[in-house]
mmCIF file of C-alpha atoms in Angstrom:
data_model
loop_
_atom_site.group_PDB
_atom_site.id
_atom_site.type_symbol
_atom_site.label_atom_id
_atom_site.label_comp_id
_atom_site.label_asym_id
_atom_site.label_seq_id
_atom_site.Cartn_x
_atom_site.Cartn_y
_atom_site.Cartn_z
ATOM 1 C CA ASP D 1 -42.508 -11.144 -6.841
ATOM 2 C CA ALA D 2 -40.204 -9.522 -9.394
ATOM 3 C CA GLY D 3 -38.456 -12.777 -10.109
ATOM 4 C CA VAL D 4 -34.717 -13.340 -10.052
ATOM 5 C CA ILE D 5 -32.917 -10.039 -10.516
ATOM 6 C CA GLN D 6 -29.447 -9.841 -11.985
ATOM 7 C CA SER D 7 -27.185 -6.862 -12.424
ATOM 8 C CA PRO D 8 -25.671 -5.505 -14.484
ATOM 9 C CA ARG D 9 -27.425 -6.652 -17.664
ATOM 10 C CA HIS D 10 -24.344 -5.929 -19.724
ATOM 11 C CA GLU D 11 -20.723 -5.564 -18.717
ATOM 12 C CA VAL D 12 -17.817 -4.658 -20.925
ATOM 13 C CA THR D 13 -14.394 -4.731 -19.357
ATOM 14 C CA GLU D 14 -10.759 -5.066 -20.270
ATOM 15 C CA MET D 15 -8.646 -8.120 -19.712
ATOM 16 C CA GLY D 16 -7.193 -8.211 -16.225
ATOM 17 C CA GLN D 17 -9.968 -6.234 -14.579
ATOM 18 C CA GLU D 18 -12.141 -7.536 -11.773
ATOM 19 C CA VAL D 19 -15.768 -8.247 -12.629
ATOM 20 C CA THR D 20 -18.571 -8.692 -10.115
ATOM 21 C CA LEU D 21 -21.956 -10.030 -11.111
ATOM 22 C CA ARG D 22 -24.890 -9.754 -8.736
ATOM 23 C CA CYS D 23 -28.033 -11.751 -8.142
ATOM 24 C CA LYS D 24 -31.113 -11.402 -5.985
ATOM 25 C CA PRO D 25 -33.098 -14.670 -5.821
ATOM 26 C CA ILE D 26 -36.833 -14.978 -5.424
ATOM 27 C CA SER D 27 -37.847 -14.362 -1.835
ATOM 28 C CA GLY D 28 -38.318 -17.615 0.053
ATOM 29 C CA HIS D 29 -36.226 -19.709 -2.310
ATOM 30 C CA ASN D 30 -33.454 -21.604 -0.562
ATOM 31 C CA SER D 31 -31.315 -22.683 -3.528
ATOM 32 C CA LEU D 32 -29.335 -20.420 -5.831
ATOM 33 C CA PHE D 33 -27.474 -21.367 -8.977
ATOM 34 C CA TRP D 34 -24.927 -19.663 -11.205
ATOM 35 C CA TYR D 35 -24.695 -20.756 -14.847
ATOM 36 C CA ARG D 36 -22.574 -19.691 -17.792
ATOM 37 C CA GLN D 37 -23.691 -19.953 -21.404
ATOM 38 C CA THR D 38 -21.577 -19.817 -24.546
ATOM 39 C CA MET D 39 -22.213 -20.960 -28.083
ATOM 40 C CA MET D 40 -19.456 -23.535 -27.842
ATOM 41 C CA ARG D 41 -20.248 -25.059 -24.455
ATOM 42 C CA GLY D 42 -23.950 -24.398 -24.010
ATOM 43 C CA LEU D 43 -25.407 -23.832 -20.551
ATOM 44 C CA GLU D 44 -23.016 -24.902 -17.790
ATOM 45 C CA LEU D 45 -23.653 -24.982 -14.054
ATOM 46 C CA LEU D 46 -20.838 -23.211 -12.232
ATOM 47 C CA ILE D 47 -21.876 -23.416 -8.583
ATOM 48 C CA TYR D 48 -24.946 -23.705 -6.430
ATOM 49 C CA PHE D 49 -25.898 -22.834 -2.864
ATOM 50 C CA ASN D 50 -28.413 -24.317 -0.453
ATOM 51 C CA ASN D 51 -29.417 -22.100 2.452
ATOM 52 C CA ASN D 52 -26.531 -19.740 1.611
ATOM 53 C CA VAL D 53 -23.950 -22.549 1.796
ATOM 54 C CA PRO D 54 -21.985 -23.539 -1.344
ATOM 55 C CA ILE D 55 -22.801 -27.168 -2.093
ATOM 56 C CA ASP D 56 -21.123 -27.902 -5.408
ATOM 57 C CA ASP D 57 -18.551 -25.689 -7.085
ATOM 58 C CA SER D 58 -17.163 -28.342 -9.402
ATOM 59 C CA GLY D 59 -18.215 -26.307 -12.418
ATOM 60 C CA MET D 60 -16.188 -23.245 -11.475
ATOM 61 C CA PRO D 61 -13.529 -23.009 -14.179
ATOM 62 C CA GLU D 62 -10.563 -22.016 -12.071
ATOM 63 C CA ASP D 63 -9.395 -20.002 -9.110
ATOM 64 C CA ARG D 64 -10.110 -16.757 -10.896
ATOM 65 C CA PHE D 65 -13.796 -17.411 -10.260
ATOM 66 C CA SER D 66 -15.377 -17.085 -6.838
ATOM 67 C CA ALA D 67 -18.950 -16.899 -5.594
ATOM 68 C CA LYS D 68 -20.474 -15.824 -2.319
ATOM 69 C CA MET D 69 -23.899 -15.763 -0.775
ATOM 70 C CA PRO D 70 -23.709 -13.634 2.377
ATOM 71 C CA ASN D 71 -27.466 -13.841 2.984
ATOM 72 C CA ALA D 72 -30.622 -15.365 1.556
ATOM 73 C CA SER D 73 -31.336 -12.431 -0.710
ATOM 74 C CA PHE D 74 -28.004 -11.749 -2.376
ATOM 75 C CA SER D 75 -25.204 -13.521 -4.205
ATOM 76 C CA THR D 76 -22.161 -12.436 -6.183
ATOM 77 C CA LEU D 77 -20.003 -14.095 -8.792
ATOM 78 C CA LYS D 78 -16.571 -12.533 -9.102
ATOM 79 C CA ILE D 79 -13.946 -12.991 -11.777
ATOM 80 C CA GLN D 80 -10.481 -11.701 -10.972
ATOM 81 C CA PRO D 81 -8.568 -11.221 -13.203
ATOM 82 C CA SER D 82 -10.923 -11.465 -16.158
ATOM 83 C CA GLU D 83 -9.840 -12.931 -19.500
ATOM 84 C CA PRO D 84 -11.362 -12.742 -22.987
ATOM 85 C CA ARG D 85 -12.389 -16.402 -22.773
ATOM 86 C CA ASP D 86 -14.677 -15.481 -19.859
ATOM 87 C CA SER D 87 -16.937 -13.631 -22.285
ATOM 88 C CA ALA D 88 -20.357 -15.268 -22.001
ATOM 89 C CA VAL D 89 -23.856 -14.797 -20.656
ATOM 90 C CA TYR D 90 -24.031 -15.540 -16.944
ATOM 91 C CA PHE D 91 -27.371 -16.609 -15.497
ATOM 92 C CA CYS D 92 -28.507 -16.822 -11.927
ATOM 93 C CA ALA D 93 -31.440 -19.036 -10.939
ATOM 94 C CA SER D 94 -33.244 -19.938 -7.742
ATOM 95 C CA SER D 95 -35.569 -22.693 -6.592
ATOM 96 C CA SER D 96 -37.621 -23.536 -3.547
ATOM 97 C CA ARG D 97 -37.350 -26.452 -1.172
ATOM 98 C CA VAL D 98 -40.727 -27.852 -2.218
ATOM 99 C CA ALA D 99 -40.008 -27.744 -5.961
ATOM 100 C CA LYS D 100 -36.292 -28.366 -6.270
ATOM 101 C CA ASN D 101 -36.280 -29.064 -9.978
ATOM 102 C CA ILE D 102 -38.218 -25.961 -10.973
ATOM 103 C CA GLN D 103 -35.641 -23.250 -11.315
ATOM 104 C CA TYR D 104 -36.459 -19.638 -12.067
ATOM 105 C CA PHE D 105 -33.849 -17.808 -14.085
ATOM 106 C CA GLY D 106 -32.855 -14.200 -14.198
ATOM 107 C CA ALA D 107 -32.409 -12.265 -17.429
ATOM 108 C CA GLY D 108 -28.678 -12.848 -17.377
ATOM 109 C CA THR D 109 -25.557 -10.682 -17.530
ATOM 110 C CA ARG D 110 -23.817 -10.475 -20.883
ATOM 111 C CA LEU D 111 -20.100 -10.136 -20.177
ATOM 112 C CA SER D 112 -17.598 -9.046 -22.765
ATOM 113 C CA VAL D 113 -13.916 -9.070 -21.828
ATOM 114 C CA LEU D 114 -11.784 -7.218 -24.365
ATOM 115 C CA ASP B 1 -30.203 -38.876 -14.024
ATOM 116 C CA ALA B 2 -31.403 -40.775 -17.060
ATOM 117 C CA LYS B 3 -30.036 -39.660 -20.409
ATOM 118 C CA THR B 4 -32.411 -37.938 -22.830
ATOM 119 C CA THR B 5 -32.318 -37.746 -26.617
ATOM 120 C CA GLN B 6 -33.993 -34.953 -28.582
ATOM 121 C CA PRO B 7 -33.914 -33.936 -32.231
ATOM 122 C CA THR B 8 -31.514 -31.101 -32.913
ATOM 123 C CA SER B 9 -34.094 -28.925 -34.623
ATOM 124 C CA MET B 10 -37.697 -28.838 -35.798
ATOM 125 C CA ASP B 11 -39.939 -26.536 -37.778
ATOM 126 C CA CYS B 12 -43.629 -25.906 -37.218
ATOM 127 C CA ALA B 13 -46.093 -23.627 -38.960
ATOM 128 C CA GLU B 14 -47.615 -20.844 -36.940
ATOM 129 C CA GLY B 15 -51.032 -21.802 -35.586
ATOM 130 C CA ARG B 16 -50.342 -25.512 -35.804
ATOM 131 C CA ALA B 17 -49.557 -27.830 -32.908
ATOM 132 C CA ALA B 18 -45.859 -28.250 -32.232
ATOM 133 C CA ASN B 19 -44.975 -31.748 -31.016
ATOM 134 C CA LEU B 20 -41.510 -32.074 -29.517
ATOM 135 C CA PRO B 21 -40.337 -35.622 -28.808
ATOM 136 C CA CYS B 22 -37.922 -36.820 -26.152
ATOM 137 C CA ASN B 23 -36.518 -40.291 -25.614
ATOM 138 C CA HIS B 24 -35.531 -41.370 -22.120
ATOM 139 C CA SER B 25 -35.371 -45.146 -22.377
ATOM 140 C CA THR B 26 -33.319 -45.596 -19.186
ATOM 141 C CA ILE B 27 -35.712 -43.622 -16.984
ATOM 142 C CA SER B 28 -36.244 -45.121 -13.548
ATOM 143 C CA GLY B 29 -39.494 -45.359 -11.622
ATOM 144 C CA ASN B 30 -38.921 -42.325 -9.441
ATOM 145 C CA GLU B 31 -37.701 -39.970 -12.153
ATOM 146 C CA TYR B 32 -39.855 -37.158 -13.489
ATOM 147 C CA VAL B 33 -39.756 -35.623 -16.949
ATOM 148 C CA TYR B 34 -39.249 -31.842 -16.950
ATOM 149 C CA TRP B 35 -39.395 -29.444 -19.861
ATOM 150 C CA TYR B 36 -37.795 -26.026 -20.057
ATOM 151 C CA ARG B 37 -37.395 -23.643 -22.938
ATOM 152 C CA GLN B 38 -35.012 -20.806 -23.685
ATOM 153 C CA ILE B 39 -36.100 -17.986 -25.910
ATOM 154 C CA HIS B 40 -33.261 -16.106 -27.551
ATOM 155 C CA SER B 41 -31.428 -13.745 -25.184
ATOM 156 C CA GLN B 42 -33.472 -14.855 -22.184
ATOM 157 C CA GLY B 43 -32.890 -17.282 -19.331
ATOM 158 C CA PRO B 44 -34.427 -20.754 -19.463
ATOM 159 C CA GLN B 45 -38.074 -20.977 -18.444
ATOM 160 C CA TYR B 46 -39.790 -23.919 -16.792
ATOM 161 C CA ILE B 47 -42.740 -25.243 -18.801
ATOM 162 C CA ILE B 48 -44.167 -28.415 -17.308
ATOM 163 C CA HIS B 49 -43.267 -31.723 -15.671
ATOM 164 C CA GLY B 50 -44.816 -35.133 -15.089
ATOM 165 C CA LEU B 51 -44.215 -38.604 -13.710
ATOM 166 C CA LYS B 52 -46.476 -40.961 -15.632
ATOM 167 C CA ASN B 53 -49.808 -39.267 -16.196
ATOM 168 C CA ASN B 54 -50.345 -36.753 -18.949
ATOM 169 C CA GLU B 55 -50.172 -33.191 -17.750
ATOM 170 C CA THR B 56 -51.530 -29.916 -19.082
ATOM 171 C CA ASN B 57 -51.079 -26.323 -18.035
ATOM 172 C CA GLU B 58 -51.557 -22.937 -19.605
ATOM 173 C CA MET B 59 -48.363 -23.278 -21.611
ATOM 174 C CA ALA B 60 -48.338 -26.827 -22.916
ATOM 175 C CA SER B 61 -49.321 -30.470 -22.598
ATOM 176 C CA LEU B 62 -47.003 -33.321 -21.718
ATOM 177 C CA ILE B 63 -47.742 -36.808 -22.983
ATOM 178 C CA ILE B 64 -45.724 -39.635 -21.431
ATOM 179 C CA THR B 65 -45.905 -43.090 -22.966
ATOM 180 C CA GLU B 66 -47.164 -45.937 -20.839
ATOM 181 C CA ASP B 67 -43.699 -47.498 -20.577
ATOM 182 C CA ARG B 68 -42.326 -44.007 -19.745
ATOM 183 C CA LYS B 69 -39.473 -44.415 -22.199
ATOM 184 C CA SER B 70 -40.462 -41.384 -24.217
ATOM 185 C CA SER B 71 -42.554 -38.256 -23.985
ATOM 186 C CA THR B 72 -43.897 -35.476 -26.168
ATOM 187 C CA LEU B 73 -44.299 -31.818 -25.339
ATOM 188 C CA ILE B 74 -47.216 -30.294 -27.211
ATOM 189 C CA LEU B 75 -47.672 -26.589 -27.855
ATOM 190 C CA PRO B 76 -51.272 -26.650 -29.125
ATOM 191 C CA HIS B 77 -51.296 -23.482 -31.218
ATOM 192 C CA ALA B 78 -47.732 -22.403 -31.830
ATOM 193 C CA THR B 79 -46.962 -18.716 -32.257
ATOM 194 C CA LEU B 80 -43.809 -16.977 -33.409
ATOM 195 C CA ARG B 81 -43.002 -16.294 -29.763
ATOM 196 C CA ASP B 82 -42.655 -20.030 -29.196
ATOM 197 C CA THR B 83 -39.470 -20.074 -31.274
ATOM 198 C CA ALA B 84 -36.909 -21.266 -28.735
ATOM 199 C CA VAL B 85 -34.648 -24.117 -27.635
ATOM 200 C CA TYR B 86 -36.635 -26.739 -25.716
ATOM 201 C CA TYR B 87 -34.903 -28.908 -23.128
ATOM 202 C CA CYS B 88 -36.170 -32.264 -21.908
ATOM 203 C CA ILE B 89 -34.678 -33.252 -18.549
ATOM 204 C CA VAL B 90 -35.208 -36.331 -16.418
ATOM 205 C CA ARG B 91 -34.735 -35.942 -12.669
ATOM 206 C CA VAL B 92 -35.710 -37.499 -9.378
ATOM 207 C CA ALA B 93 -37.807 -35.161 -7.278
ATOM 208 C CA GLU B 94 -35.616 -35.386 -4.186
ATOM 209 C CA GLY B 95 -32.118 -35.771 -5.563
ATOM 210 C CA ASP B 96 -29.412 -33.158 -5.540
ATOM 211 C CA ASP B 97 -30.281 -29.775 -6.941
ATOM 212 C CA LYS B 98 -28.155 -29.890 -10.076
ATOM 213 C CA ILE B 99 -29.903 -29.757 -13.438
ATOM 214 C CA ILE B 100 -27.795 -30.566 -16.462
ATOM 215 C CA PHE B 101 -29.168 -28.894 -19.576
ATOM 216 C CA GLY B 102 -28.253 -30.747 -22.755
ATOM 217 C CA LYS B 103 -28.439 -29.328 -26.254
ATOM 218 C CA GLY B 104 -32.239 -29.442 -26.548
ATOM 219 C CA THR B 105 -34.353 -29.012 -29.662
ATOM 220 C CA ARG B 106 -34.278 -25.751 -31.550
ATOM 221 C CA LEU B 107 -37.887 -25.109 -32.583
ATOM 222 C CA HIS B 108 -38.543 -22.677 -35.403
ATOM 223 C CA ILE B 109 -42.097 -21.428 -35.801
ATOM 224 C CA LEU B 110 -42.628 -20.425 -39.394
ATOM 225 C CA PRO B 111 -45.023 -17.616 -40.358
#
């Protein structure tokens, strides 16, 4: 398996634009997680899904952020409108039902909002 | 989840064993100790986990004290590529799926 695949690897956009980050989890994994990492706040869990259903979105900063998982092999994290303070590295991770606490992370998307 | 305490940073000479401590004095009987690491510019990577017995895999060894209130991750022959932030996390096996990553230990392997 190729592991968790995220795209794009880097995104540079201007304030006010819509940003969509994409994630393909490991095949057969039933949980998917979106994290954000900054120097100031460290690694923060934004939202996670079980079997394509959002379970906990308490980490989503505000209504500008939304996440979807239309099927078991794809998820998106959207920011609309984007702001400079959204600049961070966004990671996607997945885990299996039999090993819930072993998460496999993608390479991340480095987002810069100018 | 039980709280964990780790040193902020540590140094280790290349080729030597790196021993990373973690305190988890409030751990309960059904909580496991998990270790992850994050190499610069990469996503976190699972290393190893254990309940009460010592564990070893191709990456590291995990030593858990008999009272389970602390543990040590051992990288037997550290290389420069082991420079990373190491996270110690305590979790029940069948709880919710959230993992809270703290600040971890920043390990510097010195040439």
